[in-house]
Tab-separated table of C-alpha atoms and ligand atoms in Angstrom:
chain	number	residue	atom	x	y	z
A	225	MET	CA	322.193	203.177	-86.144
A	226	TYR	CA	320.063	205.707	-88.218
A	227	PHE	CA	316.572	205.869	-86.933
A	228	GLY	CA	315.461	208.954	-89.005
A	229	LYS	CA	313.323	208.555	-92.075
A	230	ILE	CA	315.026	207.247	-95.187
A	231	ARG	CA	314.652	209.575	-98.175
A	232	LYS	CA	314.848	207.642	-101.526
A	233	GLN	CA	315.349	210.562	-103.748
A	234	THR	CA	315.665	209.861	-107.607
A	235	SER	CA	315.791	213.602	-108.649
A	236	SER	CA	315.727	217.004	-107.391
A	237	ARG	CA	312.338	217.348	-109.441
A	238	VAL	CA	310.750	214.430	-107.711
A	239	PRO	CA	310.222	214.446	-104.087
A	240	PRO	CA	311.480	211.597	-101.985
A	241	ASN	CA	309.565	208.314	-102.148
A	242	GLN	CA	307.330	209.368	-105.087
A	243	ASN	CA	306.797	207.659	-108.273
A	244	VAL	CA	305.997	209.295	-111.404
A	245	THR	CA	303.057	208.199	-113.541
A	246	THR	CA	301.472	209.531	-116.696
A	247	ALA	CA	298.223	208.610	-115.429
A	248	PHE	CA	295.609	210.843	-113.699
A	249	PRO	CA	294.439	208.932	-110.767
A	250	VAL	CA	291.142	210.101	-109.247
A	251	LEU	CA	291.261	210.193	-105.419
A	252	HIS	CA	289.221	211.594	-103.045
A	253	TYR	CA	286.512	211.263	-100.074
A	254	GLY	CA	282.770	211.570	-100.505
A	255	ASN	CA	280.796	211.978	-104.040
A	256	VAL	CA	281.483	213.694	-107.146
A	257	PRO	CA	279.033	216.494	-107.447
A	258	TYR	CA	277.002	216.438	-110.911
A	259	TYR	CA	275.434	220.104	-111.643
A	260	LYS	CA	272.486	219.904	-113.768
A	261	ASP	CA	272.357	224.004	-114.235
A	262	MET	CA	275.342	226.054	-113.190
A	263	LYS	CA	273.112	228.391	-111.461
A	264	GLU	CA	273.354	225.988	-108.813
A	265	TRP	CA	277.022	226.951	-108.093
A	266	ASN	CA	278.722	229.741	-107.046
A	267	LEU	CA	282.118	230.580	-105.219
A	268	GLN	CA	282.175	232.534	-101.899
A	269	ILE	CA	284.917	234.774	-100.688
A	270	PHE	CA	284.780	235.484	-97.054
A	271	GLY	CA	286.206	236.120	-93.756
A	272	GLU	CA	289.006	238.637	-93.157
A	273	VAL	CA	288.394	240.729	-96.423
A	274	ASP	CA	287.227	244.165	-97.257
A	275	LYS	CA	284.670	242.755	-99.504
A	276	LYS	CA	282.793	239.485	-99.293
A	277	LEU	CA	282.380	238.341	-102.698
A	278	SER	CA	279.883	235.749	-104.578
A	279	PHE	CA	280.981	234.665	-108.027
A	280	SER	CA	278.787	232.887	-110.457
A	281	HIS	CA	279.918	230.369	-112.714
A	282	ASP	CA	280.097	232.968	-115.609
A	283	GLU	CA	281.749	235.470	-113.652
A	284	VAL	CA	284.640	233.174	-112.529
A	285	MET	CA	285.272	232.180	-116.135
A	286	ASN	CA	285.313	235.840	-117.081
A	287	LEU	CA	288.147	236.659	-114.504
A	288	PRO	CA	291.595	237.384	-115.622
A	289	GLN	CA	292.747	233.904	-116.786
A	290	THR	CA	296.368	232.345	-116.714
A	291	LEU	CA	298.134	229.331	-117.894
A	292	PHE	CA	300.137	227.470	-115.218
A	293	LYS	CA	302.620	224.601	-115.741
A	294	ASN	CA	303.419	222.347	-112.473
A	295	ASP	CA	304.157	218.968	-110.968
A	296	ILE	CA	301.754	217.329	-108.632
A	297	HIS	CA	302.541	214.899	-105.720
A	298	CYS	CA	299.802	212.908	-104.045
A	299	VAL	CA	300.632	211.671	-100.491
A	300	THR	CA	299.872	208.130	-101.750
A	301	GLY	CA	302.848	208.096	-103.662
A	302	TRP	CA	302.306	209.365	-107.002
A	303	SER	CA	303.509	212.297	-108.906
A	304	LYS	CA	302.377	213.788	-112.216
A	305	LEU	CA	304.632	215.978	-114.165
A	306	ASP	CA	304.170	218.764	-116.600
A	307	ASN	CA	300.486	219.618	-115.924
A	308	VAL	CA	299.100	222.533	-117.640
A	309	TRP	CA	296.271	224.101	-115.995
A	310	GLU	CA	294.126	227.403	-116.837
A	311	GLY	CA	292.222	229.362	-114.351
A	312	VAL	CA	292.331	232.295	-112.252
A	313	SER	CA	295.634	233.085	-109.855
A	314	ALA	CA	294.781	233.015	-106.124
A	315	VAL	CA	296.568	236.504	-105.861
A	316	GLU	CA	293.847	238.103	-108.240
A	317	ILE	CA	290.967	236.534	-105.984
A	318	ALA	CA	292.785	237.842	-102.914
A	319	ARG	CA	293.095	241.177	-104.696
A	320	LEU	CA	289.458	241.558	-105.694
A	321	ALA	CA	288.184	240.882	-102.268
A	322	GLY	CA	290.844	243.064	-100.228
A	323	VAL	CA	292.644	240.503	-97.824
A	324	LYS	CA	292.665	242.286	-94.629
A	325	GLY	CA	296.114	242.425	-92.723
A	326	THR	CA	294.733	239.996	-90.074
A	327	ALA	CA	294.452	237.061	-92.333
A	328	GLN	CA	296.759	234.399	-91.596
A	329	PHE	CA	295.292	231.395	-93.138
A	330	VAL	CA	293.155	230.295	-95.839
A	331	ILE	CA	290.381	227.461	-95.645
A	332	LEU	CA	289.087	226.143	-98.743
A	333	HIS	CA	285.683	224.905	-98.586
A	334	ALA	CA	284.692	222.298	-101.208
A	335	GLU	CA	281.341	220.516	-101.634
A	336	GLU	CA	279.803	218.470	-98.828
A	337	GLY	CA	281.714	220.446	-96.374
A	338	TRP	CA	284.979	218.927	-97.009
A	339	THR	CA	287.819	221.513	-96.235
A	340	THR	CA	291.595	221.791	-96.246
A	341	ASN	CA	293.452	224.571	-94.770
A	342	LEU	CA	296.902	226.479	-95.442
A	343	PRO	CA	298.917	229.472	-94.381
A	344	ILE	CA	298.148	232.431	-96.177
A	345	LYS	CA	301.609	232.813	-97.841
A	346	ASP	CA	301.157	229.528	-99.479
A	347	PHE	CA	297.862	230.562	-100.961
A	348	LEU	CA	299.437	233.697	-102.041
A	349	LYS	CA	302.330	232.135	-103.942
A	350	SER	CA	302.360	232.873	-107.576
A	351	THR	CA	301.769	229.312	-108.470
A	352	SER	CA	298.702	228.728	-106.610
A	353	LEU	CA	295.579	228.962	-108.638
A	354	LEU	CA	291.874	227.947	-109.073
A	355	ALA	CA	291.786	225.881	-112.215
A	356	HIS	CA	288.858	224.950	-114.764
A	357	THR	CA	290.863	223.318	-117.240
A	358	HIS	CA	293.724	220.460	-117.316
A	359	ASN	CA	295.960	219.953	-120.190
A	360	GLY	CA	293.710	221.556	-122.531
A	361	GLU	CA	290.336	219.787	-121.440
A	362	LEU	CA	287.831	221.312	-119.016
A	363	LEU	CA	287.899	219.377	-115.651
A	364	THR	CA	285.901	216.206	-115.645
A	365	PRO	CA	283.376	215.809	-112.760
A	366	GLU	CA	286.017	213.288	-111.011
A	367	HIS	CA	288.734	215.779	-111.231
A	368	GLY	CA	286.913	218.911	-109.702
A	369	PHE	CA	284.565	220.470	-112.332
A	370	PRO	CA	283.780	223.348	-112.270
A	371	LEU	CA	286.726	224.460	-110.407
A	372	ARG	CA	289.417	223.228	-108.163
A	373	ALA	CA	292.599	224.820	-106.284
A	374	VAL	CA	295.874	223.717	-107.279
A	375	ILE	CA	298.548	224.107	-104.710
A	376	PRO	CA	301.404	222.740	-106.297
A	377	HIS	CA	303.846	222.948	-103.538
A	378	LEU	CA	302.038	221.098	-101.030
A	379	TYR	CA	300.579	217.329	-101.235
A	380	PHE	CA	297.788	217.262	-103.649
A	381	TRP	CA	295.191	216.898	-101.011
A	382	LYS	CA	295.507	220.866	-100.214
A	383	SER	CA	294.300	221.324	-103.939
A	384	ALA	CA	290.547	221.078	-103.173
A	385	LYS	CA	288.175	220.011	-105.908
A	386	TRP	CA	284.676	221.127	-106.558
A	387	ILE	CA	285.600	224.302	-104.190
A	388	ARG	CA	282.885	226.621	-103.246
A	389	GLY	CA	284.407	228.910	-100.665
A	390	ILE	CA	287.657	230.492	-99.908
A	391	GLU	CA	287.883	231.682	-96.298
A	392	PHE	CA	290.481	234.089	-94.901
A	393	SER	CA	291.015	233.499	-91.227
A	394	LYS	CA	292.865	234.810	-88.425
A	395	THR	CA	293.101	231.404	-87.278
A	396	ASP	CA	294.451	227.859	-88.335
A	397	LYS	CA	291.288	225.338	-88.846
A	398	PRO	CA	292.553	221.959	-89.808
A	399	GLY	CA	290.699	220.380	-92.639
A	400	PHE	CA	289.426	216.854	-93.397
A	401	TRP	CA	292.462	215.266	-93.834
A	402	GLU	CA	294.682	217.179	-91.335
A	403	LYS	CA	292.096	216.154	-88.913
A	404	ASN	CA	292.516	212.515	-90.010
A	405	GLY	CA	295.898	211.900	-89.554
A	406	TYR	CA	297.650	213.965	-92.284
A	407	HIS	CA	300.122	216.583	-91.757
A	408	ASN	CA	299.038	220.070	-91.265
A	409	TYR	CA	301.448	221.732	-93.833
A	410	GLY	CA	302.193	218.653	-96.253
A	411	ASP	CA	305.730	219.788	-97.854
A	412	PRO	CA	306.412	216.799	-100.263
A	413	PHE	CA	309.963	217.594	-100.377
A	414	ARG	CA	310.238	217.486	-96.844
A	415	GLU	CA	308.066	214.298	-96.620
A	416	GLN	CA	305.462	215.892	-94.473
A	417	ARG	CA	302.849	213.042	-94.959
A	418	PHE	CA	301.288	212.473	-91.474
A	419	SER	CA	301.006	214.262	-88.342
A	420	TRP	CA	303.911	212.861	-86.552
A	421	ASP	CA	306.257	213.777	-89.482
A	422	ASP	CA	308.478	216.814	-88.657
B	723	MTE	N1	286.809	218.351	-102.446
B	723	MTE	C1	287.838	217.499	-102.265
B	723	MTE	N2	288.947	217.746	-103.030
B	723	MTE	C2	289.984	216.770	-102.778
B	723	MTE	C3	290.063	215.729	-102.014
B	723	MTE	C4	288.866	215.412	-101.381
B	723	MTE	O1	288.648	214.266	-100.846
B	723	MTE	N3	287.713	216.135	-101.811
B	723	MTE	N4	290.977	214.768	-102.082
B	723	MTE	C5	292.481	215.424	-102.544
B	723	MTE	C6	293.443	214.451	-102.758
B	723	MTE	S1	293.836	213.376	-101.603
B	723	MTE	C7	293.896	214.368	-103.844
B	723	MTE	S2	295.312	213.482	-104.402
B	723	MTE	C8	293.639	214.993	-105.017
B	723	MTE	C9	293.265	214.019	-106.253
B	723	MTE	O2	292.955	214.587	-107.311
B	723	MTE	P1	292.515	214.004	-108.536
B	723	MTE	O3	291.501	213.014	-108.206
B	723	MTE	O4	292.134	215.214	-109.770
B	723	MTE	O5	293.688	213.326	-108.804
B	723	MTE	O6	292.381	215.862	-104.828
B	723	MTE	C10	292.527	216.284	-103.593
B	723	MTE	N5	291.250	217.330	-103.443
B	724	MO	MO1	296.057	212.450	-102.200
């Protein structure tokens, strides 16, 4: 008898038990923010850094920009391939703030106090970014305008929409879904969906 997980894997590119969609579903907990004036918005970089930073919307849009292409995998079972994102690399943000050697985790803070957590080495992967544009269009409010994280190698719940803060932390701080039954790390290729998955 095999009591382990049954991994239905259709290709090496698509993680087990995911279905590819060309749609772009909208998924989140809480309310979509609508900004009347971008002066209401800023992005704070804080915690284990040499320099705390606060970027206005204009300042973020004027940071060095990069194009990224990747696949995203939602824990509810859909994957969307070949997304082209435009934005700022996570490494660039870390460089500007001067992240200290004591930082081990990154906590992404979104509107309404929503957070998600990841190890610093995952945040600092060259594929991790803060995006304002998806497939050539500015993000819609539903998809995270004006700025969202995109951490493509982890389930898509780690990719905080409406990001307002990036905290470099000595300690791990499980976020909204991590406290509500999802896996703390969330590797889609190892199918780490729920807290009890290895
Ligand atoms: N701030 C915030 N970001 C969030 C979420 C959320 O509830 N709040 N949900 C996550 C989940 S579970 C998914 S699958 C993706 C969905 O992004 P999309 O609506 O652009 O497809 O956003 C992630 N980012
Ligand atoms: Mo999700």
